[in-house]
Short mmCIF file of C-alpha atoms in Angstrom, two decimals:
data_model
loop_
_atom_site.label_atom_id
_atom_site.label_comp_id
_atom_site.label_asym_id
_atom_site.label_seq_id
_atom_site.Cartn_x
_atom_site.Cartn_y
_atom_site.Cartn_z
CA ASN O 1 0.04 -0.21 0.07
CA PHE O 2 2.32 2.84 -1.29
CA HIS O 3 -0.24 5.53 -0.18
CA ALA O 4 0.15 3.98 3.61
CA GLY O 5 3.50 3.42 3.27
CA MET O 6 3.23 -0.35 4.27
CA VAL O 7 3.12 -3.54 2.79
CA GLU O 8 0.12 -5.49 3.87
CA VAL O 9 -0.42 -9.33 4.10
CA TYR O 10 -3.50 -11.01 3.83
CA ASP O 11 -4.90 -14.54 4.38
CA LYS O 12 -6.28 -16.69 1.70
CA ASN O 13 -9.84 -15.07 2.68
CA PHE O 14 -8.24 -12.11 2.01
CA THR O 15 -8.25 -10.76 5.22
CA LEU O 16 -5.17 -8.41 6.57
CA VAL O 17 -3.28 -10.22 8.83
CA ASN O 18 -0.18 -8.41 9.04
CA GLU O 19 1.62 -5.20 8.01
CA PHE O 20 5.09 -3.71 8.21
CA THR O 21 7.41 -1.25 6.54
CA ASP O 22 11.40 0.09 7.08
CA ALA O 23 10.90 2.86 9.17
CA THR O 24 14.44 3.95 8.80
CA VAL O 25 14.41 4.47 5.10
CA GLY O 26 13.13 8.09 6.40
CA LEU O 27 10.22 10.25 5.74
CA ASN O 28 7.89 10.07 2.51
CA PHE O 29 9.56 6.91 1.42
CA ALA O 30 7.30 4.01 0.81
CA PRO O 31 7.09 0.39 -0.16
CA PHE O 32 6.73 0.56 -4.09
CA GLY O 33 7.22 -3.41 -5.32
CA ILE O 34 8.21 -6.58 -3.60
CA GLN O 35 9.21 -9.80 -4.89
CA ASN O 36 9.42 -13.17 -3.30
CA ILE O 37 12.59 -14.39 -4.23
CA GLY O 38 14.25 -17.44 -2.60
CA GLY O 39 11.44 -17.49 -0.02
CA GLN O 40 12.48 -14.03 1.23
CA LEU O 41 10.74 -10.82 0.50
CA TYR O 42 13.06 -8.23 -1.27
CA VAL O 43 11.07 -4.70 -1.23
CA THR O 44 11.77 -1.14 -3.12
CA PHE O 45 11.08 1.76 -1.58
CA ALA O 46 10.47 4.96 -3.37
CA LYS O 47 9.59 8.43 -2.47
CA GLN O 48 6.12 9.43 -1.92
CA LYS O 49 4.75 12.79 -4.22
CA LEU O 50 3.10 14.98 -1.26
CA PRO O 51 0.72 15.93 -1.08
CA ASP O 52 -1.44 13.41 -1.49
CA LYS O 53 1.06 10.44 -1.61
CA HIS O 54 -0.71 8.97 -4.57
CA ASP O 55 2.40 8.80 -7.27
CA ASP O 56 6.05 8.79 -6.50
CA ASP O 57 8.28 11.71 -6.70
CA ALA O 58 11.20 9.91 -9.02
CA GLY O 59 14.76 11.42 -8.64
CA PRO O 60 18.31 10.32 -8.66
CA GLY O 61 18.83 8.21 -5.40
CA ASN O 62 15.13 7.89 -4.30
CA GLY O 63 15.13 4.59 -3.25
CA PHE O 64 15.98 1.70 -1.22
CA VAL O 65 15.97 -2.08 -1.38
CA ASP O 66 15.29 -4.09 1.90
CA VAL O 67 14.98 -8.12 2.63
CA PHE O 68 12.27 -8.80 4.88
CA ASP O 69 11.37 -12.35 6.23
CA PRO O 70 7.65 -13.39 4.99
CA ASP O 71 6.48 -12.44 8.47
CA GLY O 72 7.56 -8.91 8.34
CA THR O 73 10.79 -9.28 10.09
CA PHE O 74 13.66 -6.79 8.30
CA VAL O 75 16.70 -8.81 7.38
CA ARG O 76 18.78 -6.37 5.85
CA ARG O 77 19.42 -3.58 3.39
CA VAL O 78 20.24 -4.50 -0.33
CA ALA O 79 20.61 -0.95 -1.75
CA SER O 80 20.42 2.61 -1.02
CA HIS O 81 20.00 5.58 -3.22
CA GLY O 82 23.19 5.75 -5.61
CA THR O 83 21.63 4.80 -9.26
CA LEU O 84 18.00 4.31 -7.58
CA ASN O 85 15.05 6.13 -9.09
CA SER O 86 11.83 5.11 -7.75
CA PRO O 87 12.73 1.47 -7.96
CA TRP O 88 9.86 -1.24 -8.33
CA GLY O 89 10.48 -4.40 -10.44
CA LEU O 90 13.13 -7.50 -9.28
CA ALA O 91 14.55 -10.35 -10.01
CA VAL O 92 17.36 -12.65 -10.09
CA ALA O 93 19.21 -12.82 -12.88
CA PRO O 94 20.14 -17.00 -13.38
CA ASP O 95 23.49 -18.18 -15.36
CA GLY O 96 23.99 -17.93 -18.61
CA PHE O 97 22.69 -13.65 -18.23
CA GLY O 98 26.06 -12.08 -19.28
CA LYS O 99 28.25 -10.46 -16.38
CA PHE O 100 24.92 -9.70 -14.36
CA SER O 101 24.47 -13.43 -13.88
CA ARG O 102 23.37 -14.45 -10.27
CA ASP O 103 22.94 -11.07 -9.95
CA LEU O 104 20.24 -9.12 -8.11
CA LEU O 105 18.15 -6.95 -10.91
CA VAL O 106 16.42 -3.88 -9.94
CA GLY O 107 13.84 -1.44 -12.61
CA ASN O 108 13.73 2.05 -12.53
CA PHE O 109 10.44 3.20 -12.60
CA GLY O 110 11.82 6.48 -12.73
CA ASP O 111 14.41 6.44 -15.11
CA GLY O 112 13.53 3.29 -16.69
CA ARG O 113 16.85 1.79 -15.99
CA ILE O 114 17.95 -1.71 -14.82
CA ASN O 115 20.70 -1.77 -11.60
CA ALA O 116 22.45 -4.66 -10.78
CA PHE O 117 23.48 -5.88 -7.35
CA GLY O 118 25.38 -8.34 -5.52
CA VAL O 119 22.50 -10.51 -4.10
CA SER O 120 24.69 -10.84 -0.82
CA THR O 121 26.52 -7.86 -0.81
CA GLY O 122 24.58 -5.40 -1.91
CA GLU O 123 27.55 -4.35 -3.95
CA PHE O 124 26.51 -1.91 -7.42
CA GLU O 125 27.66 -4.10 -10.27
CA GLY O 126 26.31 -1.94 -13.23
CA GLN O 127 23.41 -1.31 -15.15
CA LEU O 128 22.09 -3.29 -18.32
CA ILE O 129 23.26 -1.63 -21.25
CA ASP O 130 21.96 -1.28 -24.90
CA PRO O 131 24.89 -2.63 -27.74
CA GLU O 132 26.44 1.06 -28.34
CA GLY O 133 26.83 0.90 -24.68
CA ASN O 134 24.28 3.44 -23.40
CA PRO O 135 21.97 2.42 -20.66
CA LEU O 136 19.16 0.21 -21.25
CA THR O 137 16.00 2.67 -20.85
CA MET O 138 12.29 1.86 -20.93
CA ASN O 139 10.17 4.71 -20.03
CA GLY O 140 7.63 4.02 -17.06
CA LEU O 141 9.38 0.45 -16.15
CA TRP O 142 7.37 -1.76 -13.95
CA ALA O 143 8.14 -5.15 -13.60
CA LEU O 144 10.89 -7.63 -14.14
CA GLN O 145 10.63 -11.75 -14.61
CA PHE O 146 12.68 -13.94 -15.72
CA GLY O 147 11.16 -16.76 -18.30
CA ASN O 148 10.51 -20.18 -16.01
CA GLY O 149 11.98 -22.48 -19.10
CA ALA O 150 8.45 -24.16 -19.64
CA PRO O 151 7.06 -24.48 -23.31
CA ASN O 152 4.91 -21.39 -23.04
CA GLY O 153 7.14 -19.40 -20.16
CA GLY O 154 10.33 -18.25 -22.06
CA SER O 155 13.91 -19.40 -21.60
CA ARG O 156 14.94 -19.16 -18.38
CA GLN O 157 17.94 -16.65 -19.40
CA THR O 158 15.52 -14.39 -21.06
CA LEU O 159 14.28 -11.48 -18.90
CA PHE O 160 10.61 -10.32 -19.57
CA PHE O 161 9.21 -6.61 -18.41
CA THR O 162 6.81 -4.97 -18.54
CA ALA O 163 6.20 -1.34 -18.58
CA GLY O 164 3.63 1.71 -18.61
CA ILE O 165 4.39 4.19 -21.99
CA ALA O 166 2.59 7.57 -22.17
CA ASP O 167 2.36 8.20 -18.72
CA GLU O 168 0.93 5.08 -17.67
CA SER O 169 -1.80 5.14 -20.19
CA HIS O 170 -0.35 2.85 -22.57
CA GLY O 171 1.33 -0.94 -21.46
CA LEU O 172 4.21 -2.44 -22.86
CA PHE O 173 5.30 -5.85 -22.58
CA GLY O 174 8.98 -7.09 -23.91
CA SER O 175 12.10 -8.92 -23.09
CA ILE O 176 15.50 -8.45 -23.17
CA ARG O 177 18.42 -11.11 -23.64
CA ALA O 178 21.94 -10.84 -22.90
CA GLY O 179 24.26 -9.50 -25.75
CA SER O 180 26.87 -12.49 -26.80
CA GLY O 181 30.92 -11.69 -25.76
CA GLN O 182 29.86 -10.73 -21.98
CA GLU O 183 31.85 -12.69 -19.30
CA ASP O 184 29.61 -14.45 -16.84
CA ASN O 185 29.72 -13.48 -13.32
CA GLU O 186 32.43 -14.47 -11.46
CA ASP O 187 32.00 -13.10 -8.02
CA GLU O 188 28.88 -14.17 -6.84
#
């Protein structure tokens, strides 16, 4: 619930059973995106645009990524400020995804870029780039998800994304594959 600034947990009957947040992210930062990765909840935080707190206040450094247990217990901070800009989408890159293999990919809604961080270290590894070496940018970037390898689920090395183009009045679904010639990540 971005407006209220809380992650809300519901049971199978859609009854609210818990809510949590990270009070250390600062005033006017609220949960923006969430993804279950390996049984833990990765939560992105974006700055709320005042006064209504309905939209994000995009800008360089406006973001955090935290990890929680499913019960809402804070585990650790993965990333803060830096290249984050209203982060939303989250996915862990599989083996075979070039130099960002096994990294946490964090998609920014604010500037449409995808950042890579070491999953266990939180170290910034870089941004996905286009063939000319410029940061890959998708306006209004939302979700990130790798294929599951099933016949209709896409290759495990294909990163699917959604975006709200034209100021979120239209939707875009696309895919990204690592370019050839990139070395695999040896660090994680």
